[in-house]
Amino acid sequence: MNARVSLTLASAVAICAGTLATVAATRVSNVQIDDWQMQGTATHAAWPLWQLRLTSAFGNATAREALADVLVSSLQIDEQREGVELYRQLALDGAPRAQATLGRLLLRGLPGVVPDYVESRRWLTLAASHDSRDAQAAYDLATLYRNGYGVARDAGLAIRWLEQAAQAGLPLAQFQLANEYRFGATLPHNDALALQWLTRAANAELPEANLALAMAYRNGELGLLRDENEYWAHVKESEHDLKHVSRQ
C-alpha cells in the first residue's frame, strides 16, 4: 500500500513538474528567443542551442523555428540536416515562413543537403500563394522558372512571380523587374515603368538600384535629363547603402 501511494505521489510530482516546465517554456518571451537565436547563429555556442532545444521540446513554436534557423547555419553537417528536417516538420504544420525557408534551402542546397528542386517548388508555391504571399518565396520561384531548375524554363511564370515579389516590396525583385522593362526580352520595353521600379528599389536602399539611377542621370537614360548633381547624389547613396548592408 505504501509503495503504491509513493508511486502515485511520484507520478503526481512528475506530472506537475512537466506541466510547470511546459508553462514556463510557452511563456518565454520572443525577445529572449531572438537573443538565443542570435547567439546561437553567431557563436554556435552550446548554451543558447540547449535553451532553444529545451523550450522547443515543451511546445514553443517560435523556439522551434529559431532552433531550425540556428541548426541550418551550423558548420556541422548533421546539425544542418537536423535543421532542414525541423523546417520540414514546421512546413507540414502549415507555417508559411517555414515553408518559404525550406523551399529556399532546397533550392540552393547546403554542404550537407543537396538541392531538391521538385520539393523546393512545392513549398515555395505554397508560401507564395498563402494569404501572406511571401515575397522572397515568389522571388525564388521566379529564379526557379527563369533558370529551369527541375522544371522546363517558363519566362512567363518567371515574370509573374517576379512581379508579385516586386509588388510585395522586395527591392531586388523591383530592381530585376526594372531591368526586364529596360533590357529584357520577356516584357515590352518601357522606360517609364523601368524608372518607376528602379526608383522604388533605390528608395529601399538597394545599392545596385541607386548606382543604376546614377548612371541613368549621367547618360540621360530612362527619359531623364543629364544631371551631374543627381548622378553624384545617387553614387553617394549607393555607397551609403553598401555600408548599411555591411553592418547587417
PDB file of C-alpha atoms in Angstrom:
ATOM      1  CA  MET A   1       0.000   0.000   0.000  1.00  0.00           C
ATOM      2  CA  ASN A   2       2.767   2.429   0.929  1.00  0.00           C
ATOM      3  CA  ALA A   3       4.633   1.584  -2.247  1.00  0.00           C
ATOM      4  CA  ARG A   4       1.504   2.249  -4.277  1.00  0.00           C
ATOM      5  CA  VAL A   5       0.982   5.596  -2.552  1.00  0.00           C
ATOM      6  CA  SER A   6       4.620   6.527  -3.128  1.00  0.00           C
ATOM      7  CA  LEU A   7       4.315   5.621  -6.790  1.00  0.00           C
ATOM      8  CA  THR A   8       1.154   7.682  -7.156  1.00  0.00           C
ATOM      9  CA  LEU A   9       2.797  10.621  -5.384  1.00  0.00           C
ATOM     10  CA  ALA A  10       5.864  10.363  -7.590  1.00  0.00           C
ATOM     11  CA  SER A  11       3.679  10.322 -10.686  1.00  0.00           C
ATOM     12  CA  ALA A  12       1.775  13.365  -9.479  1.00  0.00           C
ATOM     13  CA  VAL A  13       5.020  15.221  -8.822  1.00  0.00           C
ATOM     14  CA  ALA A  14       6.310  14.288 -12.285  1.00  0.00           C
ATOM     15  CA  ILE A  15       3.091  15.478 -13.922  1.00  0.00           C
ATOM     16  CA  CYS A  16       3.201  18.758 -12.001  1.00  0.00           C
ATOM     17  CA  ALA A  17       6.838  19.294 -12.893  1.00  0.00           C
ATOM     18  CA  GLY A  18       6.125  18.606 -16.543  1.00  0.00           C
ATOM     19  CA  THR A  19       3.169  20.964 -16.513  1.00  0.00           C
ATOM     20  CA  LEU A  20       5.222  23.722 -14.892  1.00  0.00           C
ATOM     21  CA  ALA A  21       8.031  23.221 -17.401  1.00  0.00           C
ATOM     22  CA  THR A  22       5.570  23.375 -20.282  1.00  0.00           C
ATOM     23  CA  VAL A  23       4.007  26.569 -18.955  1.00  0.00           C
ATOM     24  CA  ALA A  24       7.445  28.100 -18.387  1.00  0.00           C
ATOM     25  CA  ALA A  25       8.576  27.204 -21.905  1.00  0.00           C
ATOM     26  CA  THR A  26       5.483  28.598 -23.606  1.00  0.00           C
ATOM     27  CA  ARG A  27       5.824  31.840 -21.650  1.00  0.00           C
ATOM     28  CA  VAL A  28       9.419  32.518 -22.690  1.00  0.00           C
ATOM     29  CA  SER A  29       9.379  35.895 -24.425  1.00  0.00           C
ATOM     30  CA  ASN A  30      10.091  36.241 -28.122  1.00  0.00           C
ATOM     31  CA  VAL A  31      12.805  38.729 -27.185  1.00  0.00           C
ATOM     32  CA  GLN A  32      14.591  36.026 -25.203  1.00  0.00           C
ATOM     33  CA  ILE A  33      14.187  33.546 -28.055  1.00  0.00           C
ATOM     34  CA  ASP A  34      15.581  36.107 -30.520  1.00  0.00           C
ATOM     35  CA  ASP A  35      18.559  36.579 -28.213  1.00  0.00           C
ATOM     36  CA  TRP A  36      19.246  32.830 -28.060  1.00  0.00           C
ATOM     37  CA  GLN A  37      18.861  32.616 -31.836  1.00  0.00           C
ATOM     38  CA  MET A  38      21.313  35.475 -32.411  1.00  0.00           C
ATOM     39  CA  GLN A  39      23.867  33.984 -30.012  1.00  0.00           C
ATOM     40  CA  GLY A  40      23.482  30.513 -31.472  1.00  0.00           C
ATOM     41  CA  THR A  41      23.863  31.686 -35.057  1.00  0.00           C
ATOM     42  CA  ALA A  42      26.811  33.974 -34.307  1.00  0.00           C
ATOM     43  CA  THR A  43      28.796  31.776 -31.920  1.00  0.00           C
ATOM     44  CA  HIS A  44      27.415  28.230 -32.323  1.00  0.00           C
ATOM     45  CA  ALA A  45      27.747  28.001 -28.547  1.00  0.00           C
ATOM     46  CA  ALA A  46      26.120  25.088 -26.738  1.00  0.00           C
ATOM     47  CA  TRP A  47      24.174  27.132 -24.170  1.00  0.00           C
ATOM     48  CA  PRO A  48      21.763  29.059 -26.455  1.00  0.00           C
ATOM     49  CA  LEU A  49      21.248  25.945 -28.583  1.00  0.00           C
ATOM     50  CA  TRP A  50      20.365  23.939 -25.467  1.00  0.00           C
ATOM     51  CA  GLN A  51      17.926  26.632 -24.344  1.00  0.00           C
ATOM     52  CA  LEU A  52      16.219  26.602 -27.727  1.00  0.00           C
ATOM     53  CA  ARG A  53      16.050  22.806 -27.716  1.00  0.00           C
ATOM     54  CA  LEU A  54      14.505  22.747 -24.244  1.00  0.00           C
ATOM     55  CA  THR A  55      11.980  25.494 -24.960  1.00  0.00           C
ATOM     56  CA  SER A  56      11.100  23.904 -28.291  1.00  0.00           C
ATOM     57  CA  ALA A  57      10.649  20.474 -26.700  1.00  0.00           C
ATOM     58  CA  PHE A  58       7.901  21.881 -24.478  1.00  0.00           C
ATOM     59  CA  GLY A  59       5.874  23.148 -27.404  1.00  0.00           C
ATOM     60  CA  ASN A  60       7.048  26.704 -28.045  1.00  0.00           C
ATOM     61  CA  ALA A  61       6.520  27.153 -31.805  1.00  0.00           C
ATOM     62  CA  THR A  62       8.658  30.304 -32.026  1.00  0.00           C
ATOM     63  CA  ALA A  63      11.545  28.481 -30.380  1.00  0.00           C
ATOM     64  CA  ARG A  64      11.188  25.591 -32.837  1.00  0.00           C
ATOM     65  CA  GLU A  65      11.599  27.917 -35.796  1.00  0.00           C
ATOM     66  CA  ALA A  66      14.521  29.712 -34.139  1.00  0.00           C
ATOM     67  CA  LEU A  67      16.144  26.342 -33.405  1.00  0.00           C
ATOM     68  CA  ALA A  68      15.762  25.294 -37.037  1.00  0.00           C
ATOM     69  CA  ASP A  69      17.396  28.531 -38.158  1.00  0.00           C
ATOM     70  CA  VAL A  70      20.369  28.068 -35.826  1.00  0.00           C
ATOM     71  CA  LEU A  71      20.829  24.454 -36.888  1.00  0.00           C
ATOM     72  CA  VAL A  72      20.910  25.161 -40.634  1.00  0.00           C
ATOM     73  CA  SER A  73      23.548  27.846 -40.011  1.00  0.00           C
ATOM     74  CA  SER A  74      25.753  25.329 -38.207  1.00  0.00           C
ATOM     75  CA  LEU A  75      29.110  24.220 -39.561  1.00  0.00           C
ATOM     76  CA  GLN A  76      28.243  20.627 -38.675  1.00  0.00           C
ATOM     77  CA  ILE A  77      26.539  18.684 -41.458  1.00  0.00           C
ATOM     78  CA  ASP A  78      24.435  16.574 -39.081  1.00  0.00           C
ATOM     79  CA  GLU A  79      23.026  19.733 -37.482  1.00  0.00           C
ATOM     80  CA  GLN A  80      22.307  21.245 -40.899  1.00  0.00           C
ATOM     81  CA  ARG A  81      20.317  18.154 -41.823  1.00  0.00           C
ATOM     82  CA  GLU A  82      18.519  18.243 -38.492  1.00  0.00           C
ATOM     83  CA  GLY A  83      17.608  21.870 -39.112  1.00  0.00           C
ATOM     84  CA  VAL A  84      16.225  21.109 -42.582  1.00  0.00           C
ATOM     85  CA  GLU A  85      14.165  18.266 -41.142  1.00  0.00           C
ATOM     86  CA  LEU A  86      12.825  20.548 -38.421  1.00  0.00           C
ATOM     87  CA  TYR A  87      11.878  23.117 -41.069  1.00  0.00           C
ATOM     88  CA  ARG A  88      10.128  20.307 -42.951  1.00  0.00           C
ATOM     89  CA  GLN A  89       8.064  19.462 -39.866  1.00  0.00           C
ATOM     90  CA  LEU A  90       7.151  23.130 -39.403  1.00  0.00           C
ATOM     91  CA  ALA A  91       6.236  23.394 -43.081  1.00  0.00           C
ATOM     92  CA  LEU A  92       3.994  20.341 -42.807  1.00  0.00           C
ATOM     93  CA  ASP A  93       2.329  22.024 -39.837  1.00  0.00           C
ATOM     94  CA  GLY A  94       1.413  24.869 -42.183  1.00  0.00           C
ATOM     95  CA  ALA A  95       3.844  27.587 -41.043  1.00  0.00           C
ATOM     96  CA  PRO A  96       4.227  29.918 -44.085  1.00  0.00           C
ATOM     97  CA  ARG A  97       7.659  31.279 -43.102  1.00  0.00           C
ATOM     98  CA  ALA A  98       8.963  27.757 -42.588  1.00  0.00           C
ATOM     99  CA  GLN A  99       7.575  26.730 -45.986  1.00  0.00           C
ATOM    100  CA  ALA A 100       9.344  29.664 -47.625  1.00  0.00           C
ATOM    101  CA  THR A 101      12.620  28.974 -45.814  1.00  0.00           C
ATOM    102  CA  LEU A 102      12.529  25.246 -46.571  1.00  0.00           C
ATOM    103  CA  GLY A 103      11.828  25.983 -50.223  1.00  0.00           C
ATOM    104  CA  ARG A 104      14.779  28.375 -50.354  1.00  0.00           C
ATOM    105  CA  LEU A 105      17.111  25.891 -48.629  1.00  0.00           C
ATOM    106  CA  LEU A 106      16.139  23.100 -51.003  1.00  0.00           C
ATOM    107  CA  LEU A 107      16.571  25.424 -53.987  1.00  0.00           C
ATOM    108  CA  ARG A 108      20.115  26.413 -53.033  1.00  0.00           C
ATOM    109  CA  GLY A 109      21.226  23.402 -51.008  1.00  0.00           C
ATOM    110  CA  LEU A 110      23.696  23.231 -48.128  1.00  0.00           C
ATOM    111  CA  PRO A 111      27.044  21.450 -47.711  1.00  0.00           C
ATOM    112  CA  GLY A 112      25.168  18.528 -46.171  1.00  0.00           C
ATOM    113  CA  VAL A 113      21.903  18.882 -48.096  1.00  0.00           C
ATOM    114  CA  VAL A 114      21.659  18.514 -51.872  1.00  0.00           C
ATOM    115  CA  PRO A 115      19.153  20.716 -53.731  1.00  0.00           C
ATOM    116  CA  ASP A 116      15.741  19.210 -54.399  1.00  0.00           C
ATOM    117  CA  TYR A 117      14.038  21.403 -56.980  1.00  0.00           C
ATOM    118  CA  VAL A 118      10.773  19.472 -57.043  1.00  0.00           C
ATOM    119  CA  GLU A 119      10.211  19.710 -53.288  1.00  0.00           C
ATOM    120  CA  SER A 120      11.537  23.257 -53.305  1.00  0.00           C
ATOM    121  CA  ARG A 121       8.942  24.307 -55.884  1.00  0.00           C
ATOM    122  CA  ARG A 122       6.189  22.700 -53.828  1.00  0.00           C
ATOM    123  CA  TRP A 123       6.978  24.645 -50.672  1.00  0.00           C
ATOM    124  CA  LEU A 124       7.765  27.914 -52.416  1.00  0.00           C
ATOM    125  CA  THR A 125       4.464  27.796 -54.276  1.00  0.00           C
ATOM    126  CA  LEU A 126       2.569  27.216 -51.030  1.00  0.00           C
ATOM    127  CA  ALA A 127       4.354  30.082 -49.284  1.00  0.00           C
ATOM    128  CA  ALA A 128       3.922  32.484 -52.207  1.00  0.00           C
ATOM    129  CA  SER A 129       0.251  31.574 -52.623  1.00  0.00           C
ATOM    130  CA  HIS A 130      -0.616  31.806 -48.931  1.00  0.00           C
ATOM    131  CA  ASP A 131      -2.533  34.828 -47.621  1.00  0.00           C
ATOM    132  CA  SER A 132       0.786  36.334 -46.503  1.00  0.00           C
ATOM    133  CA  ARG A 133       2.106  35.960 -50.104  1.00  0.00           C
ATOM    134  CA  ASP A 134       5.737  35.646 -49.027  1.00  0.00           C
ATOM    135  CA  ALA A 135       7.770  37.985 -51.254  1.00  0.00           C
ATOM    136  CA  GLN A 136      11.026  36.054 -51.003  1.00  0.00           C
ATOM    137  CA  ALA A 137       9.247  32.808 -51.923  1.00  0.00           C
ATOM    138  CA  ALA A 138       7.799  34.492 -55.021  1.00  0.00           C
ATOM    139  CA  TYR A 139      11.249  35.788 -55.978  1.00  0.00           C
ATOM    140  CA  ASP A 140      12.754  32.309 -55.531  1.00  0.00           C
ATOM    141  CA  LEU A 141      10.019  30.857 -57.753  1.00  0.00           C
ATOM    142  CA  ALA A 142      10.904  33.441 -60.402  1.00  0.00           C
ATOM    143  CA  THR A 143      14.528  32.281 -60.187  1.00  0.00           C
ATOM    144  CA  LEU A 144      13.468  28.644 -60.441  1.00  0.00           C
ATOM    145  CA  TYR A 145      11.324  29.141 -63.554  1.00  0.00           C
ATOM    146  CA  ARG A 146      13.750  31.571 -65.204  1.00  0.00           C
ATOM    147  CA  ASN A 147      16.632  29.090 -64.932  1.00  0.00           C
ATOM    148  CA  GLY A 148      14.659  25.878 -65.376  1.00  0.00           C
ATOM    149  CA  TYR A 149      15.642  24.294 -62.084  1.00  0.00           C
ATOM    150  CA  GLY A 150      13.865  20.931 -62.059  1.00  0.00           C
ATOM    151  CA  VAL A 151      11.233  22.209 -64.477  1.00  0.00           C
ATOM    152  CA  ALA A 152      11.035  23.493 -68.049  1.00  0.00           C
ATOM    153  CA  ARG A 153      12.031  27.129 -68.341  1.00  0.00           C
ATOM    154  CA  ASP A 154       8.988  29.361 -68.353  1.00  0.00           C
ATOM    155  CA  ALA A 155       9.664  33.065 -68.869  1.00  0.00           C
ATOM    156  CA  GLY A 156       6.002  33.953 -68.379  1.00  0.00           C
ATOM    157  CA  LEU A 157       5.766  32.272 -64.982  1.00  0.00           C
ATOM    158  CA  ALA A 158       9.121  33.739 -64.006  1.00  0.00           C
ATOM    159  CA  ILE A 159       7.813  37.254 -64.718  1.00  0.00           C
ATOM    160  CA  ARG A 160       4.542  36.547 -62.919  1.00  0.00           C
ATOM    161  CA  TRP A 161       6.333  35.581 -59.722  1.00  0.00           C
ATOM    162  CA  LEU A 162       8.860  38.390 -60.121  1.00  0.00           C
ATOM    163  CA  GLU A 163       6.034  40.930 -60.394  1.00  0.00           C
ATOM    164  CA  GLN A 164       4.383  39.503 -57.276  1.00  0.00           C
ATOM    165  CA  ALA A 165       7.638  39.789 -55.331  1.00  0.00           C
ATOM    166  CA  ALA A 166       8.154  43.346 -56.572  1.00  0.00           C
ATOM    167  CA  GLN A 167       4.595  44.376 -55.713  1.00  0.00           C
ATOM    168  CA  ALA A 168       5.117  42.886 -52.229  1.00  0.00           C
ATOM    169  CA  GLY A 169       8.062  45.235 -51.724  1.00  0.00           C
ATOM    170  CA  LEU A 170      11.168  43.088 -52.284  1.00  0.00           C
ATOM    171  CA  PRO A 171      13.844  45.547 -53.510  1.00  0.00           C
ATOM    172  CA  LEU A 172      15.872  43.021 -55.510  1.00  0.00           C
ATOM    173  CA  ALA A 173      12.714  41.912 -57.338  1.00  0.00           C
ATOM    174  CA  GLN A 174      11.884  45.560 -58.071  1.00  0.00           C
ATOM    175  CA  PHE A 175      15.377  46.076 -59.475  1.00  0.00           C
ATOM    176  CA  GLN A 176      15.162  42.994 -61.685  1.00  0.00           C
ATOM    177  CA  LEU A 177      11.687  43.945 -62.878  1.00  0.00           C
ATOM    178  CA  ALA A 178      13.041  47.389 -63.807  1.00  0.00           C
ATOM    179  CA  ASN A 179      15.734  45.672 -65.871  1.00  0.00           C
ATOM    180  CA  GLU A 180      13.114  43.496 -67.564  1.00  0.00           C
ATOM    181  CA  TYR A 181      11.283  46.611 -68.726  1.00  0.00           C
ATOM    182  CA  ARG A 182      14.576  48.186 -69.722  1.00  0.00           C
ATOM    183  CA  PHE A 183      16.510  45.321 -71.316  1.00  0.00           C
ATOM    184  CA  GLY A 184      14.506  42.099 -71.050  1.00  0.00           C
ATOM    185  CA  ALA A 185      13.115  40.045 -73.897  1.00  0.00           C
ATOM    186  CA  THR A 186      10.011  38.934 -71.999  1.00  0.00           C
ATOM    187  CA  LEU A 187       8.355  42.278 -71.272  1.00  0.00           C
ATOM    188  CA  PRO A 188       7.895  45.092 -73.779  1.00  0.00           C
ATOM    189  CA  HIS A 189      10.427  47.887 -73.472  1.00  0.00           C
ATOM    190  CA  ASN A 190       9.049  50.637 -71.219  1.00  0.00           C
ATOM    191  CA  ASP A 191      11.392  53.297 -69.822  1.00  0.00           C
ATOM    192  CA  ALA A 192       8.690  54.837 -67.633  1.00  0.00           C
ATOM    193  CA  LEU A 193       7.951  51.567 -65.826  1.00  0.00           C
ATOM    194  CA  ALA A 194      11.655  50.768 -65.644  1.00  0.00           C
ATOM    195  CA  LEU A 195      12.271  54.103 -63.933  1.00  0.00           C
ATOM    196  CA  GLN A 196       9.323  53.581 -61.592  1.00  0.00           C
ATOM    197  CA  TRP A 197      10.573  50.216 -60.342  1.00  0.00           C
ATOM    198  CA  LEU A 198      14.194  51.323 -60.265  1.00  0.00           C
ATOM    199  CA  THR A 199      13.240  54.318 -58.118  1.00  0.00           C
ATOM    200  CA  ARG A 200      11.290  52.120 -55.699  1.00  0.00           C
ATOM    201  CA  ALA A 201      14.265  49.802 -55.328  1.00  0.00           C
ATOM    202  CA  ALA A 202      16.616  52.767 -54.820  1.00  0.00           C
ATOM    203  CA  ASN A 203      14.306  54.249 -52.179  1.00  0.00           C
ATOM    204  CA  ALA A 204      14.513  50.893 -50.390  1.00  0.00           C
ATOM    205  CA  GLU A 205      18.308  51.381 -50.235  1.00  0.00           C
ATOM    206  CA  LEU A 206      19.325  48.739 -52.747  1.00  0.00           C
ATOM    207  CA  PRO A 207      22.891  49.725 -53.778  1.00  0.00           C
ATOM    208  CA  GLU A 208      22.584  48.371 -57.326  1.00  0.00           C
ATOM    209  CA  ALA A 209      19.448  50.425 -57.915  1.00  0.00           C
ATOM    210  CA  ASN A 210      20.995  53.689 -56.749  1.00  0.00           C
ATOM    211  CA  LEU A 211      24.062  53.059 -58.892  1.00  0.00           C
ATOM    212  CA  ALA A 212      21.868  52.304 -61.914  1.00  0.00           C
ATOM    213  CA  LEU A 213      19.948  55.536 -61.312  1.00  0.00           C
ATOM    214  CA  ALA A 214      23.223  57.433 -61.061  1.00  0.00           C
ATOM    215  CA  MET A 215      24.300  56.149 -64.465  1.00  0.00           C
ATOM    216  CA  ALA A 216      20.872  56.941 -65.928  1.00  0.00           C
ATOM    217  CA  TYR A 217      21.276  60.554 -64.806  1.00  0.00           C
ATOM    218  CA  ARG A 218      24.826  60.739 -66.132  1.00  0.00           C
ATOM    219  CA  ASN A 219      23.888  59.329 -69.546  1.00  0.00           C
ATOM    220  CA  GLY A 220      20.421  60.852 -69.865  1.00  0.00           C
ATOM    221  CA  GLU A 221      18.619  57.498 -69.995  1.00  0.00           C
ATOM    222  CA  LEU A 222      15.118  56.309 -68.997  1.00  0.00           C
ATOM    223  CA  GLY A 223      13.672  59.631 -70.025  1.00  0.00           C
ATOM    224  CA  LEU A 224      15.855  61.547 -67.572  1.00  0.00           C
ATOM    225  CA  LEU A 225      17.819  64.664 -68.410  1.00  0.00           C
ATOM    226  CA  ARG A 226      21.545  64.520 -67.807  1.00  0.00           C
ATOM    227  CA  ASP A 227      22.214  65.809 -64.329  1.00  0.00           C
ATOM    228  CA  GLU A 228      25.671  65.582 -62.691  1.00  0.00           C
ATOM    229  CA  ASN A 229      24.277  66.627 -59.300  1.00  0.00           C
ATOM    230  CA  GLU A 230      21.771  63.778 -59.329  1.00  0.00           C
ATOM    231  CA  TYR A 231      24.499  61.452 -60.585  1.00  0.00           C
ATOM    232  CA  TRP A 232      26.737  62.176 -57.595  1.00  0.00           C
ATOM    233  CA  ALA A 233      23.809  62.159 -55.169  1.00  0.00           C
ATOM    234  CA  HIS A 234      22.902  58.605 -56.186  1.00  0.00           C
ATOM    235  CA  VAL A 235      26.548  57.482 -56.213  1.00  0.00           C
ATOM    236  CA  LYS A 236      26.848  58.673 -52.616  1.00  0.00           C
ATOM    237  CA  GLU A 237      23.549  56.990 -51.757  1.00  0.00           C
ATOM    238  CA  SER A 238      24.776  53.697 -53.191  1.00  0.00           C
ATOM    239  CA  GLU A 239      27.924  53.941 -51.057  1.00  0.00           C
ATOM    240  CA  HIS A 240      25.749  54.614 -48.010  1.00  0.00           C
ATOM    241  CA  ASP A 241      23.599  51.593 -48.889  1.00  0.00           C
ATOM    242  CA  LEU A 242      26.676  49.359 -49.155  1.00  0.00           C
ATOM    243  CA  LYS A 243      27.881  50.459 -45.722  1.00  0.00           C
ATOM    244  CA  HIS A 244      24.442  49.795 -44.303  1.00  0.00           C
ATOM    245  CA  VAL A 245      24.395  46.288 -45.810  1.00  0.00           C
ATOM    246  CA  SER A 246      27.890  45.504 -44.492  1.00  0.00           C
ATOM    247  CA  ARG A 247      26.765  46.317 -40.931  1.00  0.00           C
ATOM    248  CA  GLN A 248      23.775  43.962 -41.063  1.00  0.00           C
TER     249      GLN A 248
END
